[in-house]
Amino acid sequence: MKNYITTPIYYVNGEAHIGHAYTTFIADSLARYSRLIGNETYFLTGTDEHGQKIEESAQKQNKPTQIFADEISATFRNLWNEFDISYDQFIRTTDETHKTGVQAAFEKMYAKGDIYKDFYEGNYCVSCETFFPESQLMDGGCCPDCGRATTIVKEESYFFRLSKYEKPLLDYYEAHPEFILPKSRRNEVISFVRGGLNDLSVTRTSFSWGVHLPASLNEPKHVMYVWLDALMNYVTALGYGTDEANMDFWPANVQLVGKDILRFHAIYWPAFLMSLDLPLPKHIAAHGWWTRDGEKMSKSKGNVVDPREVSQHYGAENFRYFMMREVPFGQDGDFSQRALIDRMNSDLSNDLGNLLNRIIGMSEKYSNLLVDSADVEKFHAKELNDAHAVLATLEPYFYELQLHRYLEELWKVFSIGNKAIEEHAPWVKIKEGRTDEALATVALVANLLAKASVMLHAIMPKTTATIADALGFEITTESYNDLIIHKGLLKPFTIKKVPPLFPRVEEPLMQEAPKAMSEEAPKVELKQMDDKKVSTVAEEGVITIDQFFQTSIKIGTVLNAQEVPKSSKLLKLHVDLGEETPRQIIAGIREYYSAESLIGTQVCVVANLKPAKLMGMLSEGMVLAAKDSEGLSLIRPEKPRLSGSSVG
RNA sequence: GGCUGGGUAGCUCAGCUGGUUAGAGCGCUGGUCUCAUAAGCCGGAGGUCGGGGGUUCGAGUCCCCCCCCCGCCA
């Protein structure tokens, strides 16, 4: 079977970040898995280098555009090389073969009548390389995507008849429910297409850094729209429009994209392919974003995760394991050193690494490091069966891109191993003279580790190669067939003593990201939790003194305060109300008060409010504050009072 | 505002077409072994399944209303 896997080509307007790494890790894992199980596999990545933005960035740096593109492109390629990404080709849209291929495609679409010449007038955002209709612009004519100013551009342009493909696309989505993954994204695309598709302007005359139109059209002023240019890379890489050398890999099996560029890949791209009479890829798979410590990453906050830095401190494959294991495909993930460390310690050190050490230790003591599978089936048929049952369930997860589930299931094999050792206690058997039984248990675990390593190989290629080496075999398609498909066992071997593969990590190894106070502070209405209660109690806006005193307001001293992750509004406070334990109060005041500034100060707290959960945390009270258009002001005692003093 | 998806243990989530005491991993906690990376194994605590109505012999699972969160579109 032929299997073609692609990442998007990355735009060379900035350096690689965790998002690029994530996409590439997934794609690499898919490619490695595909090769392991014996598929003929082609894995493509590369860089997208055309467009006005690149031209301008190069000018700013006073560099020829090509040199600028060369440099940034190289940073991506170098990073992937450092990460041992197993790409078969690194395409660049400035490659001559690519340009030729795109021109061939353009010619074909034109000949078919899918591309025609007209005029385009509209508000153009240089940064996003996109025209926006008047109705979509923000105040002052700014771009709805990036917020930068747009300019009115009228230019001669060629158009692609996207409207013609509205119906065929909808039919295709309908007939191929697995085309767009995950499903939630599919709904978005369908509803977008149902809203109607306009023809797409696919050439520009306002700049020149792009693929020129085919000579046959004699249009030297025009260059191609970057997205037409860029999307075509997936087939020009296989030789479309040139030597066609690898076109038998088309259609692609999985084309990975970030959720931000799904629309281009799920609408424009299949429409282009239909126009070219090429089959559509099996899956367009959109993954989510990463945040850090619950916050969006941005350069201005200085909390961007540098994949190189993480890998230097924690190990590239550990990082990679973490990303694959932590997040269901399509969902956003959160990177934190704590989460990474927890994963490494509990999954890698405790379950996997320690298990290997256990059998190294035993075989050294009991059999001079010799491991023989001869008696495994005799004494451990059950464990072996259980493990094979687990291994047999794994494959679909990979095809569904559910790598986190894949790994979760795979880990059951290590659990079987750890339990088997416990249950059969080889150290006891040895004392009883039942050496063959003890050694069978060791051999069982060696085989479990071997099998699991094979299945983990796509995610952690180097680490699993080390394990395999220690267990006297090599991870290849042959050993996959032998150990997994045919449920074979390891030949007798001498186990190699290796130092712990995953030393436990106790403390964060990297400097923490600066805790950014939300500097943009969007004006959002604070949720007044008790608005409704007050209004129901207060008929006609008047209450009795008794009703008022139903509310217990007390003076509290803030002992501790910290930002609530994933929330721009909330602070978590620990407030002393003179009770045995301080109250935890989640207060929506973060936009106006920093956590530090509150510690040690006094506030007024509604003490008998029914506890409520905010962002999953219990809030045992409400801090009183006054609010107007200027913002929020906490109500505080004029002079310090004892914690717990009542107000009224 | 319109349309998706979702709100289940401290955290991250599983729970197919409604059916015994609602599950997993991590975390917490009690116990225990000693081959091992203070790892492993066994046990435990912890959930009015967002709220309210309804259908049903029976609802986390179906219907209606409401609240909240993410996303897409306006």
XYZ file of C-alpha atoms (C1' of nucleotides) in Angstrom:
722
model
C 0.000 0.000 0.000
C 1.181 3.521 -0.808
C 0.870 6.080 1.896
C 1.451 9.783 1.448
C 1.553 12.060 4.473
C 2.036 15.805 4.446
C 2.469 18.683 6.837
C 1.566 22.146 5.680
C 4.469 24.006 4.197
C 5.479 26.553 6.776
C 5.480 30.219 5.967
C 8.983 31.624 6.192
C 7.941 34.805 7.891
C 9.011 33.675 11.326
C 10.885 30.972 13.127
C 9.480 27.593 14.007
C 7.462 27.401 17.201
C 5.745 24.670 19.168
C 2.806 24.588 16.759
C 5.053 23.774 13.821
C 6.813 21.169 15.908
C 3.546 19.581 16.950
C 2.256 19.220 13.402
C 5.554 17.850 12.275
C 5.819 15.389 15.171
C 2.398 13.970 14.413
C 3.166 13.656 10.727
C 6.507 12.054 11.461
C 4.892 9.563 13.789
C 2.307 8.674 11.163
C 5.004 8.243 8.569
C 7.162 6.093 10.822
C 4.232 3.943 11.781
C 3.275 3.518 8.158
C 6.791 2.406 7.260
C 6.991 0.091 10.227
C 3.927 -1.842 9.225
C 5.346 -2.178 5.755
C 3.609 0.511 3.731
C 5.465 2.313 1.008
C 5.489 5.751 2.521
C 6.216 9.256 1.357
C 6.411 12.047 3.886
C 6.487 15.640 2.737
C 7.183 18.857 4.573
C 8.681 22.149 3.475
C 8.357 25.898 3.352
C 6.006 28.383 1.740
C 8.062 31.311 0.561
C 6.105 33.570 -1.734
C 3.892 36.589 -1.194
C 4.015 40.255 -0.491
C 4.696 39.762 3.193
C 7.918 37.899 2.507
C 8.983 40.508 0.002
C 8.446 43.225 2.584
C 10.147 41.370 5.413
C 13.181 40.860 3.215
C 13.262 44.539 2.343
C 13.098 45.480 5.998
C 16.169 43.394 6.640
C 17.770 44.771 3.545
C 18.219 41.385 2.004
C 17.421 40.001 -1.403
C 14.128 38.197 -1.082
C 15.541 34.859 -2.140
C 18.353 35.067 0.399
C 15.896 35.945 3.118
C 13.713 32.989 2.172
C 16.737 30.705 2.002
C 17.754 31.624 5.523
C 14.403 31.125 7.172
C 13.687 28.001 5.207
C 16.983 26.600 6.435
C 16.020 27.203 10.059
C 13.014 24.969 9.602
C 14.947 22.278 7.834
C 17.683 22.388 10.471
C 15.203 22.095 13.262
C 13.549 19.078 11.673
C 16.942 17.529 11.177
C 17.750 18.080 14.830
C 14.496 16.400 15.726
C 15.265 13.557 13.389
C 12.135 14.109 11.335
C 11.990 11.420 8.695
C 10.766 13.501 5.777
C 11.286 12.130 2.283
C 11.247 15.549 0.729
C 11.552 19.088 1.975
C 9.810 21.137 -0.667
C 10.213 24.863 -1.133
C 7.779 26.878 -3.194
C 10.777 28.601 -4.715
C 11.916 25.277 -6.206
C 11.874 25.433 -9.993
C 10.004 22.159 -10.332
C 7.322 23.450 -8.026
C 6.879 26.625 -10.022
C 6.668 24.689 -13.256
C 4.104 22.377 -11.752
C 1.945 25.222 -10.494
C 2.023 26.821 -13.918
C 0.934 23.564 -15.499
C -1.961 23.383 -13.080
C -2.944 26.953 -13.786
C -2.894 26.271 -17.501
C -5.108 23.264 -17.100
C -7.652 25.095 -14.987
C -7.632 27.959 -17.448
C -8.117 25.681 -20.438
C -11.001 24.074 -18.647
C -12.687 27.426 -18.154
C -12.300 27.332 -14.364
C -10.083 30.383 -14.405
C -11.155 33.627 -16.073
C -9.947 37.211 -16.161
C -11.774 40.091 -14.498
C -11.213 42.982 -12.121
C -11.011 42.905 -8.423
C -11.635 45.845 -6.197
C -11.650 45.550 -2.491
C -10.063 46.038 0.863
C -6.878 44.108 0.991
C -4.911 43.143 4.038
C -1.271 42.830 3.149
C -0.466 40.940 6.291
C -3.091 38.255 5.726
C -2.824 38.399 1.944
C -6.576 38.460 1.799
C -9.320 40.674 0.460
C -12.202 41.380 2.778
C -15.690 42.553 1.871
C -16.740 45.884 3.359
C -19.143 44.159 5.710
C -16.396 42.187 7.393
C -14.070 45.055 8.147
C -13.638 46.272 11.660
C -13.799 49.898 12.734
C -11.613 52.160 10.645
C -11.440 49.614 7.855
C -9.121 47.299 9.721
C -8.609 43.648 8.931
C -10.979 41.382 10.875
C -8.276 38.755 11.253
C -5.220 40.654 12.311
C -6.625 44.102 13.062
C -4.130 45.879 10.857
C -5.227 48.573 8.417
C -6.399 47.433 5.006
C -5.939 49.280 1.738
C -8.328 49.549 -1.179
C -6.890 47.749 -4.135
C -8.344 47.595 -7.621
C -6.514 45.272 -9.868
C -6.874 43.141 -12.871
C -7.106 39.607 -11.662
C -7.728 36.091 -12.716
C -10.451 34.287 -10.852
C -10.987 30.673 -9.996
C -14.593 29.527 -10.327
C -14.904 28.381 -6.756
C -18.665 28.930 -6.892
C -18.943 26.139 -9.427
C -17.620 23.677 -6.851
C -19.956 24.560 -4.042
C -22.315 21.689 -4.773
C -19.634 19.118 -5.642
C -17.814 19.940 -2.403
C -20.927 19.546 -0.305
C -21.663 16.257 -2.026
C -18.143 15.124 -1.336
C -18.279 16.017 2.378
C -21.545 14.150 2.550
C -20.209 11.056 0.832
C -16.919 11.066 2.770
C -17.609 11.792 6.400
C -13.995 11.054 7.281
C -12.609 13.617 4.853
C -12.354 16.365 7.442
C -11.101 15.419 10.887
C -12.035 15.896 13.618
C -15.772 15.816 13.053
C -16.440 19.074 14.848
C -14.328 20.861 12.263
C -16.205 19.154 9.496
C -19.425 20.794 10.600
C -17.785 24.178 10.492
C -16.562 23.712 6.976
C -19.881 22.441 5.729
C -21.807 25.301 7.218
C -19.327 27.717 5.714
C -19.704 26.241 2.247
C -23.477 26.154 2.602
C -23.278 29.886 3.151
C -22.143 30.226 -0.437
C -18.765 30.427 -2.122
C -17.501 33.359 -4.155
C -15.063 32.976 -6.980
C -11.535 33.338 -5.779
C -9.052 35.878 -7.019
C -5.964 33.840 -7.788
C -3.521 36.341 -9.229
C -2.022 39.634 -8.055
C -0.384 42.501 -9.905
C 0.575 44.527 -6.839
C 3.812 42.705 -6.165
C 6.080 40.338 -7.968
C 7.448 37.816 -5.425
C 5.495 34.819 -6.576
C 5.014 32.252 -9.286
C 4.433 33.887 -12.630
C 1.590 32.859 -14.870
C 2.303 30.351 -17.606
C 4.062 31.904 -20.570
C 1.172 30.907 -22.803
C -1.033 33.541 -21.181
C 1.506 36.301 -21.721
C 0.702 38.099 -18.494
C 4.019 39.255 -17.088
C 2.393 41.567 -14.536
C 0.554 38.781 -12.749
C 1.844 36.487 -10.081
C -0.158 33.782 -8.448
C -2.060 34.114 -5.244
C 0.071 32.512 -2.545
C -2.540 30.005 -1.545
C -2.932 28.620 -5.037
C 0.829 28.436 -5.236
C 1.223 26.929 -1.792
C -1.535 24.340 -1.903
C -0.236 22.930 -5.159
C 2.970 21.883 -3.382
C 1.332 18.678 -2.253
C 1.228 17.438 -5.836
C 4.162 19.281 -7.380
C 6.287 17.526 -4.766
C 5.297 14.287 -6.422
C 6.190 15.645 -9.834
C 2.868 17.033 -10.954
C 3.391 19.047 -14.133
C 6.992 17.918 -14.454
C 8.275 14.352 -14.331
C 5.254 12.888 -12.499
C 7.798 10.580 -10.854
C 5.903 9.966 -7.622
C 2.373 10.776 -8.626
C 1.381 7.234 -7.799
C 1.499 8.321 -4.165
C -1.433 10.609 -4.853
C -4.024 10.912 -3.346
C -2.511 11.669 0.037
C -3.683 9.615 2.946
C -3.402 12.250 5.651
C -2.791 15.950 5.198
C -2.200 17.549 8.550
C -3.051 21.184 9.081
C -3.498 23.582 11.950
C -7.069 24.586 12.601
C -6.362 28.101 11.328
C -5.691 26.961 7.786
C -8.360 24.306 7.597
C -10.586 26.340 5.339
C -7.949 26.602 2.660
C -7.324 22.884 2.808
C -10.885 21.715 3.101
C -12.451 24.049 0.523
C -9.990 25.640 -1.895
C -7.687 22.691 -2.113
C -10.289 20.031 -2.965
C -11.893 22.465 -5.421
C -8.546 22.918 -7.169
C -8.090 19.171 -7.276
C -11.536 18.655 -8.726
C -10.717 21.192 -11.381
C -7.538 19.291 -12.177
C -9.432 15.994 -12.284
C -7.283 14.648 -9.472
C -8.675 12.548 -6.642
C -9.023 14.189 -3.236
C -6.945 13.270 -0.191
C -8.442 10.753 2.207
C -8.174 12.960 5.263
C -7.635 16.600 5.974
C -6.852 16.568 9.659
C -6.891 19.758 11.702
C -5.135 19.802 15.046
C -5.518 22.346 17.824
C -3.270 24.950 19.390
C -0.983 24.871 22.375
C -1.208 27.257 25.255
C 1.342 27.638 28.012
C 0.292 27.380 31.633
C -3.228 28.021 30.457
C -2.384 31.203 28.616
C -2.214 31.976 24.959
C 1.342 32.231 23.779
C 2.514 35.453 22.242
C 5.787 37.152 21.620
C 4.705 40.218 23.539
C 4.012 38.148 26.638
C 7.340 36.437 26.225
C 5.822 33.058 27.033
C 6.340 31.336 23.703
C 7.515 27.748 24.020
C 10.665 27.166 22.028
C 10.672 23.506 20.954
C 14.449 23.512 20.862
C 14.708 24.749 24.424
C 12.256 22.143 25.702
C 14.044 19.386 23.907
C 17.421 20.484 25.235
C 16.191 20.401 28.808
C 13.836 17.461 28.726
C 14.817 15.448 25.678
C 13.287 15.642 22.234
C 11.490 12.346 22.393
C 10.125 12.915 25.875
C 8.715 16.186 24.640
C 7.309 14.457 21.631
C 5.765 11.718 23.744
C 4.197 14.346 25.951
C 2.589 16.173 23.039
C 1.211 13.009 21.496
C -0.016 11.595 24.795
C -1.413 14.660 26.436
C -3.992 15.892 23.958
C -6.790 14.266 21.999
C -6.327 15.070 18.341
C -8.036 18.270 17.316
C -8.214 19.702 20.816
C -6.114 22.492 22.161
C -3.377 21.414 24.516
C -1.683 23.118 27.386
C 2.050 22.990 27.839
C 3.422 23.333 31.297
C 6.604 22.007 32.800
C 4.547 20.420 35.558
C 2.414 18.465 33.105
C 5.454 17.431 31.101
C 7.331 16.325 34.209
C 4.340 14.406 35.542
C 3.959 12.563 32.247
C 7.639 11.745 32.094
C 7.849 10.514 35.658
C 4.709 8.513 35.786
C 4.535 7.074 32.277
C 8.120 6.934 31.154
C 10.164 6.565 34.338
C 7.825 4.557 36.548
C 5.935 2.372 34.126
C 8.345 1.859 31.267
C 11.918 2.662 32.303
C 11.679 1.081 35.698
C 10.227 -2.075 34.207
C 13.270 -2.482 32.010
C 15.514 -1.954 35.013
C 13.649 -4.563 36.969
C 14.415 -7.308 34.495
C 17.970 -6.139 34.018
C 18.457 -6.439 37.748
C 16.882 -9.855 37.989
C 18.525 -11.390 34.987
C 21.861 -10.156 36.242
C 21.329 -11.838 39.595
C 19.609 -14.981 38.405
C 20.956 -15.854 35.002
C 24.030 -13.833 34.303
C 21.986 -11.571 32.006
C 20.822 -14.413 29.806
C 17.181 -14.276 28.780
C 15.449 -17.181 27.123
C 11.813 -17.184 26.017
C 11.576 -20.962 25.982
C 9.357 -21.309 29.067
C 7.318 -18.147 28.670
C 4.313 -19.783 27.062
C 4.366 -22.577 29.597
C 4.163 -20.291 32.638
C 2.714 -17.091 31.261
C 0.214 -17.914 28.567
C -2.340 -15.649 30.204
C -0.149 -12.564 30.374
C 0.977 -13.149 26.833
C -2.586 -13.432 25.644
C -3.628 -10.326 27.495
C -0.786 -8.376 25.982
C -1.521 -9.585 22.485
C -5.139 -8.631 22.957
C -4.097 -5.117 23.851
C -1.655 -4.870 20.971
C -4.323 -6.008 18.551
C -6.559 -3.067 19.423
C -3.957 -0.411 18.685
C -3.901 -0.029 14.945
C -7.251 1.753 14.428
C -6.216 4.466 16.861
C -3.366 5.381 14.623
C -5.588 5.624 11.576
C -8.030 7.752 13.486
C -5.146 9.933 14.670
C -6.107 9.140 18.244
C -2.497 8.904 19.294
C -3.289 9.725 22.892
C -5.647 6.755 23.050
C -3.138 4.622 21.231
C -0.543 5.367 23.863
C -2.976 4.999 26.707
C -3.847 1.516 25.493
C -0.258 0.596 24.767
C 0.652 1.413 28.358
C -1.523 -1.454 29.532
C 1.212 -3.756 28.316
C 3.660 -2.284 30.818
C 1.047 -2.689 33.486
C 0.709 -6.365 32.625
C 4.473 -6.674 32.979
C 4.647 -4.921 36.328
C 1.786 -6.982 37.686
C 3.260 -10.230 36.451
C 6.488 -9.592 38.311
C 4.581 -8.809 41.462
C 2.321 -11.787 41.191
C 5.012 -14.315 40.358
C 7.709 -12.784 42.543
C 10.747 -14.332 40.858
C 12.871 -13.578 43.949
C 10.678 -15.995 45.882
C 10.812 -18.625 43.154
C 14.571 -18.404 43.120
C 14.744 -19.066 46.855
C 12.442 -22.028 46.364
C 14.682 -23.366 43.660
C 12.103 -22.907 40.924
C 14.609 -21.129 38.738
C 12.957 -21.933 35.423
C 9.746 -20.244 36.574
C 11.573 -17.176 37.783
C 13.456 -16.869 34.540
C 10.275 -17.364 32.536
C 8.778 -14.325 34.237
C 11.827 -12.267 33.401
C 11.636 -13.458 29.821
C 7.938 -12.674 29.683
C 8.578 -9.093 30.661
C 11.428 -8.835 28.177
C 9.037 -9.899 25.456
C 6.367 -7.474 26.601
C 8.891 -4.676 26.537
C 10.047 -5.733 23.111
C 6.550 -5.778 21.679
C 5.576 -2.505 23.275
C 8.784 -0.902 22.040
C 7.954 -1.884 18.512
C 4.573 -0.232 18.831
C 6.065 2.817 20.499
C 8.732 3.194 17.877
C 6.800 5.629 15.699
C 6.505 8.039 18.615
C 9.927 7.571 20.198
C 12.213 6.182 17.516
C 15.585 6.550 19.219
C 14.543 5.545 22.705
C 12.815 2.426 21.489
C 15.828 1.558 19.365
C 17.891 1.665 22.553
C 15.456 -0.600 24.343
C 15.423 -2.995 21.414
C 19.192 -3.023 21.417
C 19.227 -3.883 25.099
C 16.837 -6.725 24.342
C 18.952 -8.050 21.526
C 16.809 -7.209 18.537
C 16.171 -4.424 16.098
C 12.909 -2.670 15.314
C 12.097 -3.228 11.680
C 9.122 -4.266 9.601
C 10.366 -7.826 10.002
C 10.449 -7.690 13.775
C 7.052 -5.987 13.711
C 5.657 -8.860 11.688
C 7.354 -11.404 13.881
C 6.602 -9.980 17.338
C 3.275 -8.282 16.706
C 1.527 -9.908 13.766
C 2.749 -13.453 14.330
C 2.980 -13.040 18.106
C 6.486 -14.431 18.079
C 8.938 -14.371 20.981
C 12.479 -13.126 21.283
C 15.325 -15.462 20.514
C 17.612 -16.168 23.482
C 19.836 -13.175 24.132
C 22.073 -11.507 26.664
C 20.395 -8.447 28.019
C 22.436 -5.313 27.804
C 22.770 -3.264 30.937
C 21.706 0.265 30.159
C 21.595 3.205 32.535
C 18.071 4.353 33.400
C 16.498 5.615 30.186
C 14.195 8.066 31.881
C 15.694 9.520 35.035
C 12.999 11.028 37.183
C 12.695 14.772 37.010
C 12.052 16.401 40.358
C 12.222 20.106 39.627
C 11.457 22.140 36.501
C 14.549 22.281 34.337
C 13.702 25.398 32.403
C 13.170 28.909 33.569
C 9.467 29.521 33.967
C 7.725 31.794 31.521
C 7.104 35.266 32.885
C 3.713 35.447 34.517
C 2.104 37.912 32.193
C -0.532 40.185 33.625
C -3.165 40.434 30.937
C -1.991 43.591 29.298
C -4.703 43.904 26.706
C -7.431 43.750 29.388
C -10.499 43.524 27.223
C -13.494 45.321 28.715
C -15.802 42.542 29.694
C -18.827 42.675 31.912
C -18.156 41.088 35.244
C -20.557 38.400 36.186
C -22.438 39.440 39.259
C -23.202 36.099 40.752
C -25.933 37.279 43.025
C -27.756 39.767 40.802
C -30.801 37.609 40.436
C -31.123 36.649 44.049
C -31.090 40.240 45.137
C -33.747 41.189 42.656
C -36.062 38.362 43.653
C -35.732 39.180 47.329
C -36.264 42.869 46.703
C -39.802 43.435 45.545
C -40.085 46.962 44.227
C -36.443 47.513 45.130
C -37.124 47.718 48.889
C -36.022 45.207 51.501
C -36.407 44.975 55.241
C -33.515 45.217 57.658
C -33.943 41.505 58.344
C -33.598 40.724 54.685
C -30.468 42.810 54.575
C -28.945 40.979 57.498
C -29.537 37.683 55.771
C -26.380 38.644 54.006
C -23.362 38.127 56.204
C -20.611 40.501 55.194
C -17.287 40.179 56.932
C -13.882 41.752 56.847
C -11.331 39.388 55.375
C -7.569 39.544 55.097
C -6.103 38.294 51.851
C -3.476 35.726 52.725
C -2.658 34.650 49.243
C -3.661 35.480 45.690
C -2.843 34.015 42.341
C -4.023 34.151 38.751
C -6.434 31.492 37.607
C -4.982 29.722 34.566
C -7.047 30.038 31.383
C -8.907 33.009 32.707
C -8.214 36.650 32.042
C -10.678 37.808 34.680
C -10.299 35.572 37.663
C -8.003 35.554 40.664
C -7.918 32.817 43.254
C -7.765 34.273 46.740
C -7.288 32.746 50.142
C -8.977 35.016 52.592
C -8.866 34.814 56.370
C -12.335 35.449 57.810
C -11.317 34.635 61.345
C -12.396 31.040 60.819
C -10.394 27.870 61.288
C -9.350 27.720 57.658
C -9.143 30.545 55.175
C -11.776 30.700 52.478
C -10.963 30.112 48.848
C -12.635 32.827 46.815
C -12.567 33.122 43.063
C -12.968 36.797 42.222
C -13.394 38.426 38.841
C -11.033 41.304 39.528
C -7.887 40.331 37.731
C -8.274 43.023 35.103
C -8.004 45.695 37.780
C -5.934 44.201 40.564
C -2.766 42.179 40.377
C -2.448 39.184 42.610
C 0.592 40.566 44.410
C -1.042 43.882 45.219
C -3.824 42.136 47.133
C -1.791 39.995 49.462
C -1.975 41.301 53.006
C -4.775 43.768 52.295
C -8.303 43.660 53.648
C -11.523 43.274 51.709
C -15.230 42.843 52.376
C -16.570 39.380 51.769
C -20.103 37.980 51.531
C -19.547 35.117 53.913
C -22.777 33.150 53.649
C -23.030 32.896 49.915
C -23.680 29.430 48.648
C -20.315 28.101 47.425
C -20.043 28.012 43.651
C -17.580 26.579 41.218
C -15.818 28.925 38.862
C -13.453 27.462 36.313
C -13.701 24.237 38.223
C -12.590 25.766 41.504
C -14.701 26.206 44.562
C -15.470 29.775 45.495
C -16.603 30.152 49.085
C -17.712 33.746 49.062
C -17.737 36.955 47.130
C -15.492 39.955 47.350
C -17.371 43.262 47.259
C -16.422 45.915 44.791
C -17.923 48.965 43.155
C -17.945 49.275 39.441
C -18.434 52.004 36.903
C -17.136 52.782 33.443
C -13.701 53.506 34.909
C -13.451 49.987 36.202
C -13.586 48.262 39.526
C -12.825 49.441 43.045
C -12.693 47.066 45.986
C -14.691 47.982 49.083
C -12.256 48.029 51.997
C -12.434 49.032 55.665
C -11.077 52.517 56.203
C -8.937 51.262 59.075
C -7.703 47.687 59.453
C -10.163 45.546 61.413
C -9.835 42.056 62.820
C -10.361 39.330 60.236
C -13.944 38.131 60.495
C -15.376 41.391 61.805
C -18.926 41.736 60.570
C -20.058 44.558 58.350
C -23.512 46.082 58.680
C -27.345 37.515 17.284
C -27.305 32.544 14.127
C -25.227 27.576 13.938
C -22.127 23.516 15.761
C -19.825 20.907 19.923
C -19.680 20.563 25.046
C -20.792 21.026 30.675
C -19.720 13.448 34.368
C -14.783 12.291 40.704
C -9.454 17.557 42.841
C -7.402 17.453 37.312
C -7.831 15.344 32.101
C -11.468 12.656 30.096
C -14.528 7.402 28.672
C -19.516 6.211 29.002
C -22.796 2.652 21.524
C -28.823 2.342 19.812
C -32.093 4.389 27.758
C -31.543 -1.133 32.013
C -27.779 -4.385 37.764
C -24.050 -0.686 43.228
C -21.606 5.696 37.013
C -15.804 4.151 34.855
C -10.199 5.079 33.488
C -5.555 7.625 34.087
C -3.209 11.187 37.096
C -3.499 13.274 42.028
C -4.725 12.181 47.333
C -4.719 8.302 51.057
C -4.069 3.305 53.906
C -1.418 -1.238 53.390
C 2.458 -4.345 51.319
C 6.629 -6.661 48.534
C 12.008 -5.725 47.568
C 13.861 -7.495 41.341
C 13.696 -2.067 40.208
C 14.544 4.987 38.783
C 11.642 6.740 46.962
C 9.774 2.924 41.376
C 5.930 -1.741 41.668
C 1.515 -4.152 43.597
C -3.205 -4.318 46.551
C -7.075 -1.444 48.798
C -9.732 3.269 49.975
C -11.821 8.018 49.937
C -14.085 11.343 46.390
C -19.470 12.405 41.789
C -27.472 15.143 43.716
C -23.567 12.944 35.832
C -24.650 22.235 34.763
C -30.036 23.591 36.701
C -35.400 22.752 36.272
C -39.491 20.234 34.194
C -41.284 15.949 31.281
C -41.627 10.828 28.716
C -40.764 5.770 30.773
C -41.374 0.143 34.917
C -36.448 2.481 34.481
C -32.478 8.392 32.036
C -25.762 10.634 32.578
C -28.074 8.404 28.121
C -34.702 10.623 24.909
C -37.985 15.520 24.766
C -38.769 20.835 26.427
C -36.990 25.301 29.001
C -32.931 27.864 31.333
C -27.622 28.861 32.717
C -22.426 28.499 31.441
C -17.922 27.254 28.256
C -15.182 26.442 23.324
C -15.473 26.987 18.138
C -17.362 28.750 13.345
C -20.250 32.443 11.083
C -22.502 37.210 11.284
